[in-house]
XYZ file of C-alpha atoms in Angstrom:
572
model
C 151.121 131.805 -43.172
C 153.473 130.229 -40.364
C 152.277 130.939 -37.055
C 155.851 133.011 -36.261
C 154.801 135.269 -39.123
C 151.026 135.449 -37.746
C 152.883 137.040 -34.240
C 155.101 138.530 -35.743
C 152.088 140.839 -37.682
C 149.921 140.782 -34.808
C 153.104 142.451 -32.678
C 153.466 145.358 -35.462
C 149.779 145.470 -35.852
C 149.686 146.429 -31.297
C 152.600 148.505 -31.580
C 151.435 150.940 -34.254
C 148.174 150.863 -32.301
C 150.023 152.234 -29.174
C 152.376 154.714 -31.095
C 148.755 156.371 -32.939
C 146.976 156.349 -29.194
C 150.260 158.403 -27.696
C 150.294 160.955 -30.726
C 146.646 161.468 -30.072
C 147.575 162.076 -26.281
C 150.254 164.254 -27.095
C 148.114 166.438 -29.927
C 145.420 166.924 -27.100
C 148.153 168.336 -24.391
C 148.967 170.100 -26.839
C 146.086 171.711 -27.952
C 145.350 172.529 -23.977
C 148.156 174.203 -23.221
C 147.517 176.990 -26.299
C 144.203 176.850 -25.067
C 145.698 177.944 -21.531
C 148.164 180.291 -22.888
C 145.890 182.139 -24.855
C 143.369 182.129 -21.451
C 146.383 183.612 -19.694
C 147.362 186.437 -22.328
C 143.705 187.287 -22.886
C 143.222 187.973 -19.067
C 146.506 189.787 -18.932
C 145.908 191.846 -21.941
C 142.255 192.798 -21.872
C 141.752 193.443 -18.133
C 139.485 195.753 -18.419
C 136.694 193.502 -19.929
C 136.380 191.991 -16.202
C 134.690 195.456 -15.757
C 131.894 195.276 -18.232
C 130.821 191.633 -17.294
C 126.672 190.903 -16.931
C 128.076 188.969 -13.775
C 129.856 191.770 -12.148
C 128.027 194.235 -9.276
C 129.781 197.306 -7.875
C 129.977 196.124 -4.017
C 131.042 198.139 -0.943
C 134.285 196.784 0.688
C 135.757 197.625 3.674
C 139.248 197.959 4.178
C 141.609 196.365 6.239
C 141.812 199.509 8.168
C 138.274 199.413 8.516
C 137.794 196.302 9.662
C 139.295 195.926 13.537
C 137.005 199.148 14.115
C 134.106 197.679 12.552
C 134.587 194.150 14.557
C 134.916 196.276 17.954
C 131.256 198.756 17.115
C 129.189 195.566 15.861
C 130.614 193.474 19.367
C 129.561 196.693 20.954
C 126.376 196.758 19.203
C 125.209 193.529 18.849
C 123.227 193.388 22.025
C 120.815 197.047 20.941
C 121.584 197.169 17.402
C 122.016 194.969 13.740
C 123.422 195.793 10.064
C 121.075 196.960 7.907
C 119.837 195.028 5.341
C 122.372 194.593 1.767
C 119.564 196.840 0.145
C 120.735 199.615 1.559
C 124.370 200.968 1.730
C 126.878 203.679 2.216
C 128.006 204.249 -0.840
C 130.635 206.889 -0.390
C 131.613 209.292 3.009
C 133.600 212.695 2.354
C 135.252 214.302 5.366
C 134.898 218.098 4.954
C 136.279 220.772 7.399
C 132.892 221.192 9.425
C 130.946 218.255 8.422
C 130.953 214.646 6.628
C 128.795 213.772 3.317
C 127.137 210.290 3.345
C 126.268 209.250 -0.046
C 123.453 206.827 0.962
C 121.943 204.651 -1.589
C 119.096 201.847 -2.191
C 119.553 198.855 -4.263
C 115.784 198.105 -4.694
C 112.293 199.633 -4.519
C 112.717 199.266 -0.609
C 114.190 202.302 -0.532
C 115.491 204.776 2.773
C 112.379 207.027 1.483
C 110.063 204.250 2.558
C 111.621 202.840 5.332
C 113.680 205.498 7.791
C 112.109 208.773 8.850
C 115.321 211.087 9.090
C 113.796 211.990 12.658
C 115.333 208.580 13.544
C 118.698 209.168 11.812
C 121.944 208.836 13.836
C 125.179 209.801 12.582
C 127.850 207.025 14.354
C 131.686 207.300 14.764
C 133.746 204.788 15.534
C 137.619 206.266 16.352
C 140.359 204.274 15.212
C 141.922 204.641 18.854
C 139.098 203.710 20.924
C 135.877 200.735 20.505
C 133.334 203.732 22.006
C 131.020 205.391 19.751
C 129.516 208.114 19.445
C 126.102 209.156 18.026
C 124.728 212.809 16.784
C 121.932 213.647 14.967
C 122.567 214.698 11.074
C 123.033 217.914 10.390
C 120.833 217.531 7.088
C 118.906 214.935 4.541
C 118.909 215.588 0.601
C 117.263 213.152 -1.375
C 119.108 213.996 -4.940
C 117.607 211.111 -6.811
C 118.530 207.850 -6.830
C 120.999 208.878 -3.453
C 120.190 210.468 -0.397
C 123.016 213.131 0.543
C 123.340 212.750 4.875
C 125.281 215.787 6.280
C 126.789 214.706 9.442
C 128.761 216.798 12.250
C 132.756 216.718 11.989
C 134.609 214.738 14.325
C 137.815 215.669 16.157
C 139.957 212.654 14.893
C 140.367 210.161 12.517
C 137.519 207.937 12.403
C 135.026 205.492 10.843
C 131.492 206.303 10.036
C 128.029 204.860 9.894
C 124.354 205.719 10.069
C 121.753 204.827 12.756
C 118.230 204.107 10.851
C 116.786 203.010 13.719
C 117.272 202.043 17.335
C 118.220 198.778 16.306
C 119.609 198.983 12.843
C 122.598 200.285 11.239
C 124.796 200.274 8.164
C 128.427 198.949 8.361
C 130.723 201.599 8.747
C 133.272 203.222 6.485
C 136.656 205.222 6.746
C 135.777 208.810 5.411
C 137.917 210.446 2.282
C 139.463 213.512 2.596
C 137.835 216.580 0.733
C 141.189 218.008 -0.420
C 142.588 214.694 -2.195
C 139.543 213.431 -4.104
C 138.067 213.121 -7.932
C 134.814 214.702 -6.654
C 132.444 215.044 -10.009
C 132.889 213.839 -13.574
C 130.562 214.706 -17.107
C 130.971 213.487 -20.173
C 130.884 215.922 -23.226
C 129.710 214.237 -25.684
C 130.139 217.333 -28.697
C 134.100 215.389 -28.265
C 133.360 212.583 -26.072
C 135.774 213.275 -23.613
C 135.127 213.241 -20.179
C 135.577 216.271 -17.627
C 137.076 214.792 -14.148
C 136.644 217.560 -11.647
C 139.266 216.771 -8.892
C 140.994 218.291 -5.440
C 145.025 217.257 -4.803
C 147.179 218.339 -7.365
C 147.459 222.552 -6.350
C 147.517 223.710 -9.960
C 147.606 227.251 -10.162
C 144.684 229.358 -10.862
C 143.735 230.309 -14.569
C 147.088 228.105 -16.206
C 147.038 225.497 -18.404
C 149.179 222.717 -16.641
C 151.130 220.017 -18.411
C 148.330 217.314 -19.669
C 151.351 214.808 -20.784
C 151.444 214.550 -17.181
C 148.016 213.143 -16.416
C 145.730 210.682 -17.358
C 142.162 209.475 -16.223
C 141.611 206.107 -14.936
C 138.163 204.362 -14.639
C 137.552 201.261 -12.792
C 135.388 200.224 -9.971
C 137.900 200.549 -7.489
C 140.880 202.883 -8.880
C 143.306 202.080 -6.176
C 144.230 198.513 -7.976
C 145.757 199.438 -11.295
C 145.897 196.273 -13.081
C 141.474 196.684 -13.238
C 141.962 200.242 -15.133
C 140.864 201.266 -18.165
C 143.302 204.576 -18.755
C 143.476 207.260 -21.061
C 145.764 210.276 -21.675
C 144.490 213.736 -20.258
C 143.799 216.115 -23.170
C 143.764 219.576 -21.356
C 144.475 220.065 -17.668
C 143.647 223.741 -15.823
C 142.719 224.700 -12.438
C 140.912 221.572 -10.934
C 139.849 220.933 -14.510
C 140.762 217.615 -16.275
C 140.000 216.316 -19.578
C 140.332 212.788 -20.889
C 139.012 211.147 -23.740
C 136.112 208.932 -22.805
C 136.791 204.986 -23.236
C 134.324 203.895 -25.624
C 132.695 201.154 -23.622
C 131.987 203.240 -21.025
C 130.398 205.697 -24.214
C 128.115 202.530 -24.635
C 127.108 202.431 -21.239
C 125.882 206.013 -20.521
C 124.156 205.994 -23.987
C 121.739 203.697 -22.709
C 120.499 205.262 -19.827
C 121.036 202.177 -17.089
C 119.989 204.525 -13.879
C 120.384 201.779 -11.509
C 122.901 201.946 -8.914
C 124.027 197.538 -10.127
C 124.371 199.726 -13.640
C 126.165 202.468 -12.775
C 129.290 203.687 -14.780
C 132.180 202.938 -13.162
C 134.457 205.421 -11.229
C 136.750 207.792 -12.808
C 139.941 209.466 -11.438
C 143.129 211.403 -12.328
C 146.974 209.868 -11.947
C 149.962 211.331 -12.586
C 152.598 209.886 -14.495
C 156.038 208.580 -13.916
C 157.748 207.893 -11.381
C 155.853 207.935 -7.866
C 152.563 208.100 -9.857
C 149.776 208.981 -7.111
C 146.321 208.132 -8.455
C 143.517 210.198 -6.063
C 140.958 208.602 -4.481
C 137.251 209.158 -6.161
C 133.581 209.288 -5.632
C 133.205 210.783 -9.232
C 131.128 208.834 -11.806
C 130.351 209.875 -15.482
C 127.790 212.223 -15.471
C 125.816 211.825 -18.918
C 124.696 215.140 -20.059
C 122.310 215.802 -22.754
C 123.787 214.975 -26.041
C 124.174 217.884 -28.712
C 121.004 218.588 -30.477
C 121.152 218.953 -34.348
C 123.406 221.554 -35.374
C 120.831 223.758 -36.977
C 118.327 223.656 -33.565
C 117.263 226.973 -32.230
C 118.219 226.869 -28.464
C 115.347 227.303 -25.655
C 116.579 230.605 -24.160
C 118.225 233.178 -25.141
C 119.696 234.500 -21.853
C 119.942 232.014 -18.543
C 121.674 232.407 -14.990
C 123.793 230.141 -13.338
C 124.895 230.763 -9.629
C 126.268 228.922 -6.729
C 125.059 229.139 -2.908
C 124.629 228.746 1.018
C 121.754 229.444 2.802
C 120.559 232.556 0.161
C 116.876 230.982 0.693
C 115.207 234.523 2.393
C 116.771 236.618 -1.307
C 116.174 234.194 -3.541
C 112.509 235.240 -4.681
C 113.560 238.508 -5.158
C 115.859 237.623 -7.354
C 114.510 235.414 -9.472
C 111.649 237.551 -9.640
C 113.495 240.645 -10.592
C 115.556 238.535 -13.297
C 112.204 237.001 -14.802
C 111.060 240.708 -15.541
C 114.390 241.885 -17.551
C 114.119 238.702 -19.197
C 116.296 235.817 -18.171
C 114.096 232.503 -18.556
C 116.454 229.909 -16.811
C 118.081 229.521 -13.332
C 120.700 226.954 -12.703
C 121.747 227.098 -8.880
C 124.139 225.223 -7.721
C 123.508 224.431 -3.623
C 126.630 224.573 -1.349
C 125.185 222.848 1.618
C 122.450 224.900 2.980
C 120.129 224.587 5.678
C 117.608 226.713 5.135
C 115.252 225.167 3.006
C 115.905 226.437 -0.314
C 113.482 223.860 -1.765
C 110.460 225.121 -0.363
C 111.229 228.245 -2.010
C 111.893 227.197 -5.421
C 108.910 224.868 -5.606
C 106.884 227.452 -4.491
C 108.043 229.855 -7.420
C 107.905 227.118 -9.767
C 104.077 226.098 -9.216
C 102.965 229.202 -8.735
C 104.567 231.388 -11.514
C 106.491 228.629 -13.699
C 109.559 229.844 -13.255
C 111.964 226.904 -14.827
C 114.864 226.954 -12.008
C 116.809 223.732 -11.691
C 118.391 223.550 -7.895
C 121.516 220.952 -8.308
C 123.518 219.702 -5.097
C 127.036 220.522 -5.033
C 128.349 220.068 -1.705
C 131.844 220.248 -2.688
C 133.761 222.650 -0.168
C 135.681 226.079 -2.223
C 135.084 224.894 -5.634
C 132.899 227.347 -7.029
C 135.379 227.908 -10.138
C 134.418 224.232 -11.112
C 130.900 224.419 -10.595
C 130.528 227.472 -13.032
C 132.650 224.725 -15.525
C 130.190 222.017 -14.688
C 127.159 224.057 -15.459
C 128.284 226.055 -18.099
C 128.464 222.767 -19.731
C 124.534 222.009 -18.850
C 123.786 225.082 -20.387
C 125.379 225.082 -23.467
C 122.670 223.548 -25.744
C 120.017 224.969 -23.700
C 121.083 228.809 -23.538
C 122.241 231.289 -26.305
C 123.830 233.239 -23.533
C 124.906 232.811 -19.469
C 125.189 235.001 -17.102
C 127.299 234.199 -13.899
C 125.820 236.151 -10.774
C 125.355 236.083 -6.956
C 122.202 236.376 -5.492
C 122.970 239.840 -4.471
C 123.949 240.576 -7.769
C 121.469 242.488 -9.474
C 121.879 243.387 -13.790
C 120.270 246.753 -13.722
C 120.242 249.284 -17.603
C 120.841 252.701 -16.038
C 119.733 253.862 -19.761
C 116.353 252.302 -19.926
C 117.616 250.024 -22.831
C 116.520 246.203 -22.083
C 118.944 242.914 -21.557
C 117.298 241.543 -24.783
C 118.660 245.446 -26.673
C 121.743 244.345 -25.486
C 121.643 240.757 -26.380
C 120.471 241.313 -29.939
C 123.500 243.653 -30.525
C 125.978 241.365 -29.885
C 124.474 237.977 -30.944
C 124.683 239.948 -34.713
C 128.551 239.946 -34.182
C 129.971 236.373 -34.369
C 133.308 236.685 -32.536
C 131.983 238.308 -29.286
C 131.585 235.774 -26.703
C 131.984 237.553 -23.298
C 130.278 241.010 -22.431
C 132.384 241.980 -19.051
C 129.889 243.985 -16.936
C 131.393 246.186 -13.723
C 129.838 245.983 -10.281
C 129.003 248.726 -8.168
C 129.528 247.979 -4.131
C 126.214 248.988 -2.153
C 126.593 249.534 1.476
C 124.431 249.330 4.788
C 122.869 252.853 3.149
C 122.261 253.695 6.989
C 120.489 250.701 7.909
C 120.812 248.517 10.726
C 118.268 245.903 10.003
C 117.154 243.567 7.451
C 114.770 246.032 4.718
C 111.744 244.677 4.348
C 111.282 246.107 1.189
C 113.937 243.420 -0.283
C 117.336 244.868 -0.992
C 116.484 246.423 -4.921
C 114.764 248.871 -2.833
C 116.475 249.138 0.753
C 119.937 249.914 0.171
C 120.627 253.307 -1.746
C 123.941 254.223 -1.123
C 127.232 252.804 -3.013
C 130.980 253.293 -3.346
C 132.003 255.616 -5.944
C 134.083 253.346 -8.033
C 132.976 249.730 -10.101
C 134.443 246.667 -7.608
C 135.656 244.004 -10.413
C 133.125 242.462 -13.177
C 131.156 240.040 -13.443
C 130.598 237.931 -17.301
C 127.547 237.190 -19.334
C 129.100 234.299 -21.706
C 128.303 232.589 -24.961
C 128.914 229.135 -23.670
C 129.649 227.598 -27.363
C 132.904 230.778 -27.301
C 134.743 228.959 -24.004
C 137.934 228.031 -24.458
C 137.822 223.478 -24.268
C 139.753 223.728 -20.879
C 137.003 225.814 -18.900
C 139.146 227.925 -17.189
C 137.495 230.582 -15.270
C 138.747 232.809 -12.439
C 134.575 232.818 -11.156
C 134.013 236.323 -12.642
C 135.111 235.263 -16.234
C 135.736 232.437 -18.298
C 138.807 232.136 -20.982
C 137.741 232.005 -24.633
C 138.248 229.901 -27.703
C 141.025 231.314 -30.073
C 139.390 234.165 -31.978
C 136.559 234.742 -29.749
C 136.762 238.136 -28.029
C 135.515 240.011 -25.068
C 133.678 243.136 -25.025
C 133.674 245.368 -21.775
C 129.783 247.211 -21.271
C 129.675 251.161 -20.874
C 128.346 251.598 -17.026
C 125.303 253.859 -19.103
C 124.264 250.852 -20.668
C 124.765 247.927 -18.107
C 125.696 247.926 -14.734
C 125.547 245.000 -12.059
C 124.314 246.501 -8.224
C 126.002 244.074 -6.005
C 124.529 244.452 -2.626
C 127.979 243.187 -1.228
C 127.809 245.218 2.021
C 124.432 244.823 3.495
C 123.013 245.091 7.404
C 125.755 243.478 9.654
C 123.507 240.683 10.699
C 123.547 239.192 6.932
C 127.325 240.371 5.996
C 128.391 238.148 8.845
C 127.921 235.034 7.677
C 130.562 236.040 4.692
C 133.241 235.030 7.294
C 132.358 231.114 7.562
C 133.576 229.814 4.297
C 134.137 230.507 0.909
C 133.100 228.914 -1.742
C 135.893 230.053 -4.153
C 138.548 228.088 -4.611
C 141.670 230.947 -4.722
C 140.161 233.406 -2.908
C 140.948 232.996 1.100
C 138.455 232.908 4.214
C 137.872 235.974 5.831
C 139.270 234.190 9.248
C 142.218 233.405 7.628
C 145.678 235.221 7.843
C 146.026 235.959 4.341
C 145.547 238.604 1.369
C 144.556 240.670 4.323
C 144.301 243.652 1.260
C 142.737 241.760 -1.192
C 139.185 243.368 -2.570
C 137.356 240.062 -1.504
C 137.218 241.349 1.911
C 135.901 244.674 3.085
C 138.431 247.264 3.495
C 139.481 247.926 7.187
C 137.681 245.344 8.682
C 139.930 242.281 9.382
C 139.908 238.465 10.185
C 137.273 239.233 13.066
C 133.420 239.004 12.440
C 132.919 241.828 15.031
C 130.358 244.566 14.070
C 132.378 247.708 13.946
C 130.158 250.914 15.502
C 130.200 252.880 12.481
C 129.048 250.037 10.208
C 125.946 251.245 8.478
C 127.332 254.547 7.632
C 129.618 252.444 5.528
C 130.529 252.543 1.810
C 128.699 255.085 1.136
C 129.928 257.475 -1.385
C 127.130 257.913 -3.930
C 123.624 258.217 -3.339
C 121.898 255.858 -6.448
C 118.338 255.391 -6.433
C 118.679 254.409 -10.234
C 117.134 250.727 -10.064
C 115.230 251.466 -6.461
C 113.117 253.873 -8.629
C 112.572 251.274 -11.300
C 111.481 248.192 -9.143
C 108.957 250.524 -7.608
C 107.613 251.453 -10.917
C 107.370 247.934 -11.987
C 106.268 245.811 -9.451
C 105.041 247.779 -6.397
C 101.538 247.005 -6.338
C 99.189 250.530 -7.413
C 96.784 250.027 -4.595
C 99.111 249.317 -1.726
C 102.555 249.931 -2.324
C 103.389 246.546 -1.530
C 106.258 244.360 -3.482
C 105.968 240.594 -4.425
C 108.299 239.381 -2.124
């Protein structure tokens, strides 16, 4: 071979060499940028899997509105006071009309129950207009399990909050929500596994299904960035009642039980839809409920009682007591904020006479319609029947039948799933102090004619929207309501007692559509006495009162049952 040819082959031999090497080049830029497209699409498409990451930790952030307050109280602090340590945190702060809820949590077994004595607790505000603080003592400490619940006094303004453990340590502050414009509580039902957001903001009217094609639920760790949602279309929306079906990750996570607070299910909320969509704020996390036992199970009781209340602690063994004996076997009470140790009083019953009453915080300001929702939900694989009654409610059989005659009778007919029962108004019966004798016994005299009624429910016969107007509930299609004789049951509601008890009727209701007694509105209406007004002013013919009938009917029972033979005494 001539040495031209010998080039000329080496030449080729180079230059096919270089062409293979830039194909190679050009397959791998290829192959990363599908690799980057796809990486792109997938985060685009599947946001939500950012949510359910082993390396992601729900965090408290402050806002930028938070911030320039913060800087100013910490500067101001620095020299007698330090943050707290990350184990401990503010989880969420609620502004209500007379106070502010600090949902206080621990991240590790160094918990605020080991570490702070609430003696030492300071409640600190930091107003937006001003770098002074202010510090009160808290109102009130709950420890609800794994969170402490810190009631703080109002302010006057706009502010940022925090909380004083110490004389030199404190947690960073936070910019309160407002209790009207919030997703406040959230359970999941797993007999459908939707999810139950119970949330303040939208003014839907009271017992009317709304429009669900105009909500949905949102979940997320923080639900003001939209693009971190999970979503999913509302299924039934009533009241401050909305129902979404339950994403099935998050179905995952309550399933296995994950307690602690780096586990927790993330937040849930409502948003409207279309144009100028406004999602609400939340606090609200999936509640998991019991899941549905087998569908042949006998349930526990056959007749419980749920309430709701505020500082009821000085009635409450009465009632209880007098409820045990006609035969209700379960208390659910739901505890608006009180102050008077209610705790004491229920442990005492419980260790003493094993009385199974479950006491569940609700601090949630006029939403007593949604609370009856929320626990006739616990109850509904516990409880053949519930009963929905105030503590100065009492069910009393003017015929000497029994609750469980009554019961039986209509258990035995399938489509019955309400018995209505009227309520006869007691009065002051000529007193002017508290009876000693409890109230079964002290107060005698009524009003002549039933005041409303007041529901005993089959919880499996509500209708899936759990409407309820607080004195009944609507019912599934076919499901009926029957309406008791007053010979066979009767409720005594010892509405109108001694003026030093009716008093405290005028600071806040717990209803949502019924108004306070201060207010300037349904003046007429029967939740307020007749004749009496916006003023809580003891009129000087007050315990001569409402009384039209003298009925000694259940007096003369309770006396018969309980008094003691030897020395008259009651229990209570």
């Amino acid at each position: 071979m001539s040495r031209e040819t010998e080039e000329l082959g080496g030449g080729t031999a180079m230059k096919e060499k270089r062409r293979r090497r830039r194909k190679g080049h050009g397959s791998l830029a290829a192959l990363l940028f599908v690799f980057l497209c796809l990486a792109v699409v997938a985060a685009f498409a599947f946001p939500a899997l950012r949510l359910y990451g082993p390396s992601i930790r729900p965090a408290l952030k402050l806002s930028a509105s938070i911030r320039p307050a913060m800087n100013a109280a910490s500067a101001e602090l620095s020299s007698a006071t330090a943050l707290a340590p990350p184990s401990l945190s503010i989880k969420h702060a609620v502004s209500f009309p007379d106070r502010v809820l600090l949902v206080v949590v621990g991240h590790n077994s160094s918990s605020p129950s080991v570490s702070v004595s609430v003696p030492d607790l300071r409640c600190l505000y930091f107003p937006s207009s001003s770098s002074s603080q202010l510090r009160l003592p808290p109102i009130s400490s709950i420890h609800t399990p794994p969170s402490f619940l810190i009631h703080c006094p109002n302010s006057p303004s706009e502010f940022n909050i925090s909380l004083q453990l110490s004389p030199s340590l404190h947690l960073p502050p936070i910019l309160p929500y407002r209790w009207d414009r919030l997703s406040y509580a959230a359970v999941v039902d797993f007999r459908d596994n939707s999810t139950l957001v119970f949330a303040k903001g939208f003014n839907l009217r009271p017992a009317r299904l709304a429009v669900a094609s105009r909500y949905e639920c949102v979940f997320g760790w923080d639900c003001s960035i939209p693009k971190y949602l999970l979503t999913t279309p509302a299924i039934s929306v009533a009241q401050e009642i909305v129902r979404c079906a339950t994403p099935l990750s998050i179905l995952r996570r309550l399933r296995l039980r994950r307690p602690s607070p780096a586990k927790d299910p993330p937040l849930v909320s409502v948003r409207t839809k279309g144009r100028g969509a406004v999602t609400l704020p939340s606090v609200a996390r999936p509640e998991m409920l019991s899941p549905p036992p087998i569908r042949w199970t006998i349930k526990e009781h056959s007749m419980c009682v749920c309430t709701m209340l505020r500082n009821q602690a000085r009635f409450l063994r009465e009632w209880i007591m007098y409820h045990a004996e006609i035969g209700v076997r379960r208390w659910f009470i739901y505890d608006n904020n009180s102050d008077d140790d209610i705790q004491q009083v229920i442990d005492v019953l419980s260790s003493s006479s094993n009385y199974n009453v479950t006491l569940h915080s609700w601090p949630w300001v006029k939403t007593q319609e949604a609370g009856f929702a929320h626990c006739a939900l616990r109850a509904r694989d516990h409880c053949d029947w519930l009963g929905f009654i105030d503590v100065d409610e009492f069910l009393y059989f003017p015929a000497e039948s029994t609750l469980q005659d009554v019961l039986s009778n209509y258990s035995s007919q399938p489509s019955v799933g309400e018995l209505r029962t009227a309520c006869h108004s007691f009065g002051p019966s000529g007193r002017k102090s508290m009876p000693a004798e409890g109230v079964t016994v002290g107060y005698t005299c009524r009003m002549n004619a039933p005041e409303r009624h007041k529901s005993i429910v089959r919880p499996d016969a509500l209708n899936p929207s759990m409407i309820n107007v607080v004195h009944h509930f609507h019912l599934k299609e076919g499901m009926r309501y029957v309406n008791m004789g007053q010979g066979v049951m009767v409720i005594n509601h010892y509405k109108y007692q001694v003026w030093e008890v009716f008093k405290d009727k005028f600071y806040r209701r717990v209803a949502t559509y019924v108004a306070d007694w201060q207010d300037e509105e349904n003046v007429g209406s029967k939740d307020r006495a007749p004749g009496l007004g916006t003023k809580a002013v003891e009129p000087p013919d007050w315990p001569s009162r409402f009384c039209e009938v003298n009925d000694t009917g259940l007096r003369d029972w309770v006396l018969r049952v309980f008094a003691d033979r030897r020395t008259g005494l009651l229990p209570w």
